[in-house]
Short mmCIF file of C-alpha atoms in Angstrom, two decimals:
data_model
loop_
_atom_site.label_atom_id
_atom_site.label_comp_id
_atom_site.label_asym_id
_atom_site.label_seq_id
_atom_site.Cartn_x
_atom_site.Cartn_y
_atom_site.Cartn_z
CA MET A 1 115.72 102.84 122.80
CA THR A 2 112.00 103.42 122.92
CA GLU A 3 109.49 100.92 124.21
CA VAL A 4 106.84 99.74 121.80
CA ARG A 5 103.63 98.80 123.57
CA TYR A 6 100.60 97.09 122.11
CA ALA A 7 96.96 97.77 122.82
CA THR A 8 96.27 94.29 124.21
CA THR A 9 99.40 92.17 123.80
CA GLU A 10 101.37 92.47 127.00
CA GLN A 11 104.77 91.93 125.48
CA VAL A 12 106.95 94.98 124.88
CA LEU A 13 109.50 95.56 122.13
CA THR A 14 112.22 98.15 121.88
CA THR A 15 113.24 100.24 118.88
CA PRO A 16 114.54 99.96 116.30
CA ASN A 17 112.48 96.93 115.50
CA HIS A 18 111.52 94.98 112.42
CA LEU A 19 108.84 92.42 113.16
CA ALA A 20 107.20 89.88 110.87
CA LEU A 21 103.60 89.13 111.71
CA ILE A 22 102.93 85.62 110.43
CA HIS A 23 99.17 85.26 110.22
CA TYR A 24 96.47 83.18 108.61
CA GLY A 25 93.96 85.23 106.69
CA ASP A 26 92.81 88.84 106.86
CA GLY A 27 90.91 88.55 110.14
CA GLU A 28 93.98 87.78 112.23
CA MET A 29 96.02 90.36 110.35
CA ARG A 30 93.57 93.16 111.09
CA GLU A 31 93.32 92.22 114.75
CA LYS A 32 97.09 92.31 115.18
CA VAL A 33 97.55 95.46 113.12
CA LEU A 34 94.99 97.23 115.28
CA ASP A 35 96.74 95.93 118.38
CA PHE A 36 100.00 97.40 117.08
CA LEU A 37 98.74 100.72 115.72
CA GLY A 38 96.02 101.42 118.28
CA PRO A 39 98.30 103.10 120.86
CA ALA A 40 99.71 105.41 118.18
CA LEU A 41 96.28 106.62 117.13
CA ASP A 42 95.62 107.86 120.65
CA ASP A 43 99.05 109.40 121.23
CA PRO A 44 99.92 112.61 119.34
CA LYS A 45 103.59 111.99 120.08
CA GLN A 46 103.56 108.93 117.87
CA ALA A 47 103.38 108.76 114.08
CA VAL A 48 102.18 106.06 111.72
CA TYR A 49 103.45 105.16 108.30
CA LEU A 50 101.35 102.82 106.17
CA CYS A 51 102.77 101.19 103.08
CA GLY A 52 102.55 98.03 101.00
CA PRO A 53 101.59 97.03 97.50
CA PRO A 54 99.52 99.35 95.29
CA GLY A 55 96.40 100.43 97.15
CA GLY A 56 97.55 98.74 100.38
CA ALA A 57 98.08 101.88 102.45
CA ALA A 58 94.66 103.28 101.53
CA ARG A 59 93.07 100.00 102.50
CA LEU A 60 94.85 99.98 105.82
CA LEU A 61 93.74 103.53 106.53
CA ARG A 62 90.14 102.71 105.69
CA PHE A 63 90.35 99.68 107.92
CA LEU A 64 91.65 101.79 110.81
CA GLU A 65 88.88 104.32 110.33
CA ARG A 66 86.20 101.66 110.24
CA SER A 67 87.60 99.73 113.17
CA THR A 68 87.96 102.73 115.42
CA GLY A 69 84.96 104.68 114.14
CA ARG A 70 87.21 107.67 113.67
CA ASP A 71 87.82 110.01 110.78
CA LEU A 72 91.59 110.09 110.49
CA SER A 73 91.79 112.66 107.70
CA ALA A 74 93.11 115.33 110.11
CA GLU A 75 95.99 113.05 111.10
CA VAL A 76 96.66 112.36 107.44
CA ASN A 77 96.57 116.07 106.55
CA GLU A 78 99.03 116.97 109.28
CA ARG A 79 101.16 113.99 108.24
CA ARG A 80 101.03 112.26 111.59
CA ILE A 81 99.68 109.37 109.55
CA VAL A 82 101.54 109.03 106.27
CA LEU A 83 100.49 106.85 103.37
CA GLY A 84 103.30 105.43 101.31
CA HIS A 85 103.59 102.95 98.53
CA GLY A 86 105.80 100.20 97.23
CA ASP A 87 107.57 100.19 93.92
CA ARG A 88 108.59 97.75 91.22
CA ASP A 89 112.17 98.85 91.94
CA ALA A 90 113.03 97.41 95.36
CA ASP A 91 115.66 100.06 95.96
CA GLN A 92 113.12 102.78 95.29
CA GLN A 93 110.73 100.98 97.62
CA LEU A 94 113.41 101.04 100.31
CA GLN A 95 113.83 104.79 99.88
CA ASN A 96 110.04 105.19 99.88
CA LEU A 97 110.06 103.64 103.34
CA LEU A 98 113.20 105.10 104.88
CA ASP A 99 112.80 108.73 103.75
CA PRO A 100 109.41 109.35 105.39
CA VAL A 101 110.35 107.38 108.51
CA ARG A 102 113.47 109.53 108.92
CA GLU A 103 111.44 112.66 108.24
CA LEU A 104 108.91 111.71 110.93
CA CYS A 105 111.69 111.03 113.41
CA GLU A 106 113.33 114.37 112.57
CA ARG A 107 110.01 116.09 113.21
CA GLY A 108 110.29 114.88 116.77
CA PHE A 109 107.82 112.04 117.02
CA ALA A 110 108.78 109.82 119.92
CA LEU A 111 107.89 106.66 118.04
CA VAL A 112 107.08 105.87 114.42
CA ARG A 113 105.03 102.75 113.83
CA VAL A 114 105.02 101.27 110.36
CA VAL A 115 102.77 98.60 108.91
CA GLY A 116 103.29 97.09 105.49
CA PRO A 117 101.63 93.96 104.12
CA ALA A 118 104.08 91.74 102.27
CA ALA A 119 102.94 90.83 98.79
CA TRP A 120 104.02 88.68 95.89
CA GLU A 121 102.88 88.28 92.35
CA VAL A 122 101.49 91.78 92.38
CA PHE A 123 101.55 93.82 89.21
CA GLY A 124 103.82 96.82 89.54
CA TYR A 125 105.55 95.43 92.62
CA ALA A 126 109.04 94.13 93.24
CA ALA A 127 109.99 90.57 92.27
CA PRO A 128 109.98 88.24 95.32
CA GLU A 129 113.78 88.02 95.58
CA ASP A 130 114.07 91.79 95.37
CA PHE A 131 111.35 92.16 97.97
CA LEU A 132 113.32 89.93 100.33
CA TRP A 133 116.44 91.99 99.65
CA TYR A 134 114.40 95.05 100.56
CA GLU A 135 113.27 93.36 103.76
CA SER A 136 116.86 92.54 104.67
CA ARG A 137 117.84 96.21 104.29
CA VAL A 138 115.06 97.63 106.47
CA LEU A 139 116.63 97.06 109.89
CA PRO A 140 120.03 98.53 108.95
CA GLY A 141 118.15 101.48 107.45
CA ILE A 142 116.37 102.38 110.69
CA GLU A 143 119.37 101.89 112.94
CA GLY A 144 119.26 104.38 115.79
CA LEU A 145 115.74 105.54 114.95
CA PRO A 146 112.69 105.24 117.24
CA ALA A 147 110.90 103.18 114.63
CA ALA A 148 109.03 99.88 114.81
CA ILE A 149 108.09 98.21 111.55
CA MET A 150 105.56 95.41 111.32
CA CYS A 151 105.41 93.47 108.04
CA THR A 152 102.44 91.19 107.67
CA TYR A 153 102.87 87.80 106.00
CA ASP A 154 99.76 85.81 105.23
CA ALA A 155 100.94 82.21 105.60
CA ALA A 156 97.80 81.05 103.85
CA GLN A 157 98.73 83.00 100.72
CA LEU A 158 102.48 82.49 100.42
CA PRO A 159 103.20 80.87 97.06
CA ALA A 160 106.58 79.41 98.06
CA PRO A 161 108.06 78.19 101.37
CA ALA A 162 111.22 80.16 100.60
CA LEU A 163 109.24 83.33 101.18
CA LEU A 164 108.23 82.24 104.66
CA TYR A 165 111.85 81.38 105.41
CA GLY A 166 112.71 84.81 104.07
CA ALA A 167 110.31 86.42 106.52
CA LEU A 168 111.94 84.60 109.41
CA GLU A 169 115.45 85.39 108.21
CA THR A 170 115.01 89.10 107.49
CA HIS A 171 113.12 90.15 110.61
CA SER A 172 114.66 90.40 114.04
CA HIS A 173 111.35 89.44 115.65
CA THR A 174 108.27 87.48 114.74
CA MET A 175 104.74 87.41 116.00
CA ILE A 176 103.05 84.04 115.57
CA ASN A 177 99.74 83.25 117.22
CA GLY A 178 100.04 86.55 119.08
CA VAL A 179 103.36 85.64 120.66
CA ILE A 180 106.36 87.87 119.97
CA SER A 181 109.72 86.12 119.78
CA GLU A 182 113.18 86.93 118.65
CA SER A 183 113.58 85.20 115.33
CA PRO A 184 116.13 82.41 115.78
CA SER A 185 116.60 82.41 112.01
CA PHE A 186 117.38 86.10 111.69
CA LEU A 187 120.50 86.88 109.67
CA PRO A 188 122.26 90.22 109.26
CA ALA A 189 121.67 91.67 105.80
CA ASP A 190 125.10 90.94 104.30
CA ARG A 191 125.13 87.37 105.52
CA TYR A 192 121.55 86.84 104.42
CA LEU A 193 122.38 87.94 100.91
CA LYS A 194 125.40 85.67 100.52
CA THR A 195 124.11 82.58 102.30
CA ARG A 196 120.43 82.64 101.46
CA LEU A 197 119.20 85.22 99.00
CA ILE A 198 121.37 84.40 96.01
CA HIS A 199 120.58 80.72 96.54
CA LEU A 200 116.81 81.03 96.36
CA PRO A 201 115.63 77.99 94.44
CA TRP A 202 114.33 79.92 91.46
CA LEU A 203 117.60 81.84 91.08
CA GLU A 204 119.78 78.75 90.90
CA PRO A 205 120.88 77.77 87.40
CA GLU A 206 118.83 74.99 85.99
CA GLU A 207 120.66 71.68 85.98
CA GLN A 208 120.79 70.09 82.58
CA PRO A 209 119.73 66.42 82.66
CA GLN A 210 122.63 64.15 81.78
CA GLU A 211 122.25 61.90 78.82
CA ILE A 212 122.10 58.22 79.70
CA THR A 213 124.84 56.48 77.73
CA SER A 214 124.70 52.98 79.16
CA VAL A 215 122.67 50.86 81.52
CA ARG A 216 124.36 48.40 83.83
CA GLU A 217 122.47 45.78 85.70
CA VAL A 218 123.30 45.85 89.38
CA GLY A 219 123.18 42.67 91.42
CA PRO A 220 121.95 42.27 94.99
CA ALA A 221 123.72 44.34 97.59
CA ARG A 222 126.60 42.57 99.33
CA GLY A 223 127.22 42.45 103.03
CA GLN A 224 124.86 42.20 105.97
CA ARG A 225 121.60 43.99 105.91
CA ASN A 226 120.49 46.02 108.88
CA GLN A 227 118.52 43.94 111.29
CA THR A 228 115.02 45.11 111.92
CA ARG A 229 112.40 43.83 114.23
CA MET B 1 88.50 105.83 73.56
CA GLY B 2 86.70 108.65 75.27
CA SER B 3 85.45 106.27 77.90
CA VAL B 4 89.02 105.27 78.69
CA GLU B 5 89.99 108.83 79.51
CA VAL B 6 86.84 109.43 81.52
CA SER B 7 87.45 106.26 83.48
CA ARG B 8 91.03 107.12 84.31
CA ALA B 9 90.13 110.65 85.29
CA THR B 10 87.38 109.33 87.50
CA VAL B 11 89.48 106.73 89.25
CA GLY B 12 92.09 109.38 89.89
CA LEU B 13 89.60 111.16 92.11
CA HIS B 14 89.02 108.10 94.23
CA ARG B 15 91.26 106.58 96.81
CA GLY B 16 90.55 102.89 96.90
CA GLY B 17 86.99 101.68 96.66
CA ILE B 18 85.24 99.42 94.23
CA ALA B 19 84.72 100.02 90.56
CA VAL B 20 81.42 98.57 89.47
CA VAL B 21 81.10 97.90 85.75
CA ASP B 22 77.60 97.14 84.56
CA SER B 23 76.68 95.22 81.45
CA ASP B 24 76.42 98.45 79.46
CA GLY B 25 80.00 99.36 80.29
CA ASN B 26 79.11 102.10 82.75
CA VAL B 27 81.63 102.45 85.55
CA THR B 28 80.70 103.75 88.97
CA TRP B 29 82.73 103.81 92.15
CA THR B 30 81.76 103.03 95.68
CA ASP B 31 83.66 103.17 98.92
CA GLU B 32 82.76 99.78 100.28
CA ALA B 33 86.02 97.93 99.74
CA TRP B 34 86.26 96.71 103.29
CA ALA B 35 82.70 95.50 103.36
CA VAL B 36 83.48 93.44 100.31
CA ASP B 37 86.79 92.36 101.74
CA ASP B 38 84.98 91.13 104.81
CA ASP B 39 83.17 88.62 102.63
CA GLU B 40 79.88 90.37 103.31
CA SER B 41 79.02 90.49 99.64
CA GLY B 42 78.76 86.72 99.27
CA LEU B 43 79.85 87.07 95.67
CA PRO B 44 82.09 84.60 93.91
CA ARG B 45 85.61 85.90 93.54
CA VAL B 46 88.00 85.73 90.66
CA ALA B 47 91.66 86.65 90.80
CA ILE B 48 92.92 89.24 88.37
CA GLY B 49 95.95 88.50 86.26
CA SER B 50 97.40 90.37 83.33
CA ASN B 51 96.07 87.61 81.10
CA LEU B 52 92.59 88.71 82.13
CA LEU B 53 93.47 92.26 81.22
CA GLN B 54 94.78 91.14 77.86
CA ALA B 55 91.63 89.11 77.27
CA TYR B 56 89.44 92.14 77.80
CA ARG B 57 91.75 94.39 75.80
CA GLY B 58 91.26 91.96 72.95
CA TYR B 59 87.57 92.74 72.67
CA SER B 60 86.44 95.78 70.70
CA ASP B 61 83.25 95.89 72.76
CA PRO B 62 83.29 99.12 74.83
CA ARG B 63 82.01 97.17 77.82
CA ALA B 64 85.12 95.01 77.72
CA GLN B 65 87.26 98.14 77.46
CA ALA B 66 85.51 99.53 80.53
CA ILE B 67 86.36 96.38 82.46
CA ALA B 68 89.93 96.51 81.19
CA ASN B 69 90.15 100.07 82.47
CA ALA B 70 88.90 98.96 85.85
CA ILE B 71 91.53 96.22 85.91
CA VAL B 72 94.21 98.79 85.08
CA ALA B 73 92.89 100.93 87.92
CA VAL B 74 93.36 97.97 90.27
CA PHE B 75 96.87 97.43 88.95
CA GLU B 76 97.67 101.09 89.45
CA GLY B 77 96.39 100.93 92.99
CA THR B 78 93.67 103.53 92.59
CA VAL B 79 90.96 100.90 92.91
CA THR B 80 91.26 97.84 95.06
CA TYR B 81 88.32 95.78 93.93
CA PHE B 82 85.65 95.88 91.34
CA GLU B 83 82.48 94.10 90.46
CA ILE B 84 80.99 93.24 87.14
CA GLU B 85 77.25 93.30 87.26
CA HIS B 86 75.90 90.54 85.19
CA ARG B 87 72.53 90.34 83.51
CA PRO B 88 71.68 86.71 82.84
CA GLU B 89 69.22 87.46 80.03
CA ARG B 90 72.06 88.83 77.90
CA GLU B 91 74.30 85.90 78.57
CA SER B 92 74.01 84.29 75.17
CA GLN B 93 74.06 87.49 73.14
CA SER B 94 77.79 88.06 72.84
CA ALA B 95 81.08 86.36 73.42
CA PHE B 96 81.95 89.11 75.85
CA VAL B 97 79.02 88.42 78.12
CA THR B 98 79.69 84.70 77.81
CA SER B 99 83.20 85.26 79.05
CA VAL B 100 81.84 87.16 82.00
CA ALA B 101 79.51 84.25 82.67
CA ALA B 102 82.49 81.92 82.59
CA LEU B 103 84.18 84.03 85.23
CA ARG B 104 81.01 84.03 87.20
CA GLY B 105 80.70 80.28 87.32
CA ASP B 106 77.32 78.89 88.20
CA ARG B 107 76.34 81.64 90.58
CA ALA B 108 73.81 84.24 89.52
CA GLY B 109 74.31 87.96 90.02
CA ALA B 110 77.57 89.85 90.02
CA VAL B 111 81.08 88.60 89.95
CA LEU B 112 83.59 90.18 92.24
CA ILE B 113 87.05 90.26 90.78
CA HIS B 114 89.68 90.82 93.36
CA LYS B 115 93.28 90.46 94.16
CA VAL B 116 95.94 91.38 91.67
CA VAL B 117 98.00 88.30 91.05
CA GLY B 118 100.47 89.78 88.63
CA GLU B 119 101.50 88.93 85.15
CA PRO B 120 102.72 85.48 84.25
CA THR B 121 105.41 86.85 81.98
CA PRO B 122 108.66 88.72 82.76
CA PRO B 123 109.51 90.92 84.53
CA GLN B 124 107.01 89.81 87.16
CA LEU B 125 107.49 86.07 87.14
CA ARG B 126 106.05 83.99 89.88
CA PRO B 127 108.70 82.12 91.87
CA ALA B 128 107.48 78.77 90.65
CA ASP B 129 107.77 79.87 87.04
CA ALA B 130 110.95 81.83 87.28
CA ARG B 131 113.31 78.93 86.86
CA ALA B 132 111.68 77.95 83.59
CA THR B 133 113.00 81.03 81.82
CA ASN B 134 116.17 81.44 83.80
CA GLY B 135 118.79 80.89 81.17
CA GLY B 136 121.39 80.12 83.78
CA PRO B 137 124.76 81.75 84.21
CA THR B 138 126.27 83.32 81.16
CA GLY B 139 129.40 85.32 80.61
CA GLU B 140 128.13 86.94 77.41
CA GLY B 141 126.30 89.75 79.14
CA ALA B 142 129.08 90.19 81.64
CA ALA B 143 131.53 90.91 78.85
CA ARG B 144 129.41 93.90 77.85
CA LEU B 145 129.57 95.49 81.30
CA THR B 146 131.54 98.72 81.48
CA PRO B 147 134.16 99.12 84.22
CA ARG B 148 131.79 101.40 86.14
CA GLU B 149 128.96 98.91 85.84
CA ARG B 150 131.25 96.22 87.21
CA GLU B 151 132.00 98.46 90.18
CA VAL B 152 128.30 98.98 90.72
CA LEU B 153 127.62 95.25 90.41
CA ASP B 154 130.34 94.51 92.93
CA LEU B 155 128.69 96.82 95.45
CA MET B 156 125.25 95.41 94.63
CA ALA B 157 126.69 91.98 95.40
CA ARG B 158 127.74 93.26 98.81
CA GLY B 159 124.12 94.16 99.45
CA LEU B 160 124.42 97.92 99.24
CA ASP B 161 121.41 99.97 98.19
CA ASN B 162 121.69 102.60 95.47
CA ARG B 163 122.14 105.47 97.85
CA ALA B 164 125.04 103.72 99.58
CA ILE B 165 126.57 102.83 96.21
CA ALA B 166 126.33 106.47 95.12
CA ALA B 167 128.06 107.58 98.29
CA LYS B 168 130.75 104.94 97.93
CA LEU B 169 131.52 105.81 94.30
CA GLY B 170 130.99 109.54 94.68
CA ILE B 171 128.39 109.71 91.93
CA GLN B 172 124.75 110.76 91.70
CA TYR B 173 121.98 108.51 92.98
CA THR B 174 120.16 108.73 89.67
CA THR B 175 123.34 107.72 87.86
CA VAL B 176 123.56 104.62 90.03
CA ARG B 177 119.96 103.77 89.18
CA GLY B 178 120.85 103.91 85.52
CA HIS B 179 123.88 101.67 86.04
CA VAL B 180 121.83 99.16 88.02
CA ARG B 181 119.22 98.97 85.29
CA SER B 182 121.91 98.48 82.69
CA VAL B 183 123.61 95.73 84.73
CA VAL B 184 120.32 93.90 85.18
CA GLU B 185 119.58 94.15 81.49
CA LYS B 186 123.03 93.10 80.29
CA LEU B 187 123.06 90.06 82.56
CA GLY B 188 119.67 89.05 81.23
CA ALA B 189 118.19 89.17 84.70
CA ARG B 190 114.64 90.06 85.62
CA SER B 191 115.53 91.63 88.94
CA ARG B 192 118.31 93.20 90.94
CA LEU B 193 118.86 90.05 92.95
CA GLU B 194 118.89 87.77 89.96
CA ALA B 195 121.69 89.94 88.55
CA VAL B 196 123.57 89.57 91.82
CA ALA B 197 122.98 85.81 91.86
CA ARG B 198 124.32 85.57 88.31
CA ALA B 199 127.33 87.62 89.25
CA TYR B 200 128.15 85.05 91.91
CA GLN B 201 127.44 82.16 89.57
CA ILE B 202 129.81 83.38 86.88
CA GLY B 203 132.50 84.48 89.30
CA LEU B 204 132.06 88.24 88.94
CA ALA B 205 131.44 88.45 92.66
CA THR B 206 132.93 86.39 95.44
#
C-alpha cells in the first residue's frame, strides 16, 4: 500500500484507491484537482494520467500549466504525465485507462495519480449506464497497483439522481466539501451490476397502462380513524 | 468543400483551444480556452447538441459549413470551445445570420458556444429520454443469438470486461468485441448494459 497525500488536505488515502469528488461547479473541481495532483507534479517518482471525455485531458493539462505557471511539456514528452481519452465503447474506455496505468506502474513510478471528469450526454462518449459499469470495474482493475484515481462529478450538472447514486456506489471513497470518507454506499462490482445497474430507471421495461374496464364507487372507509390532535 | 478539409487539417494541429468563426466563415484558433471557461469573456453561452450541428449542416452557406466544422471539431475533442463573431449590421441579410442572432439572444457581440451535450437520438440517448424508446424486453432478438454470443452475453451479465471474457473463452479480444456488438444489436439495445439488463429481463441471465 502506498500513501496518497494531498497538497493541502490533511487526510491521507492508501492505494489502490478510487475516489469520487462530488463538487459544485468548475471552481471547486479545479481547487480539489490541484490539491490532488500538486504533490505529483513536484515528485519525479510519481506519474499522472489525465483522462475524461473528448478534449478533457488537454483541458486538465492546460489548467495545471496555468495554475502552476509551469510548462509541463517535458513531463508529457517523457510520459510522466500521460493524456488519455474516453471512448464510446465503455470496455475500450476501461482498457484506455488500465493499460497506461499498468504501464506507468511497471515503469517503476511509486504512485500513479489519475484524474478523470465524469461526463454524460457527451457526443462520442459512453452511454450513462455503460459509464457507470466502467466506473464499477475501475477498482478491480487496479487491484494491487499503487494507483489513486479521482473521478470528478459536478453535482450541479448531473442530469439524473441515479448518476449521483452511481458515483457513491462505484467508488470506495468520496470527497464532499473537502472531506474524504469511505463511501457507505460502495458496492463491489458484481453486486453493483446485479442489484443496481441493471435496474437503473431508464433500463426498466416501460409499464403498459392498464385499460380501465369498470368504475366502482367506494363508500366511506369503515372502522375508526386515527386520532389526531 | 475545400474549406472543410482545411478546417479539419487545421484543427488537427491544435490541442484544445477555441475556434473562432467570423461572419465571413473564416476560422481561426486561439489557446484561451481556460480564460473563456473562467467566465472572463462575459459572453452568452449556448450548449451544443447534434441538432445544432444538423441545423448548420442544412445550410448551403459556407459560413454555416465553417461553423458546422467547428462543432465537429468540438465533438471530436480537438477543440473545446468556439465563438461565433457576430456583426449586427448583417443580421437581417440572411437566414443564417438570423439564426446566429437567435442563438445570441439579446446580447450584442459574439456568442460563445460551449459544452457538448450530445445527440438526442440513439445511440447517445439522455437518461430521461431513454425509456421513451426502450421497447422493453423481447425474446425475438434473443432467438437470433448464436451459442457463442449467448456465452458472451452470460459473461457480460456477470460483469466481466471484454479482456476477461476473451481469457475465459480462450478467444481473441477483438473477437469478443465483435460478439458484444452483435449481442447489443440483436437485443435491440443501445448500450452494453442495456443488453445485459434485457438479458435479465427475459431470463437469459439469472
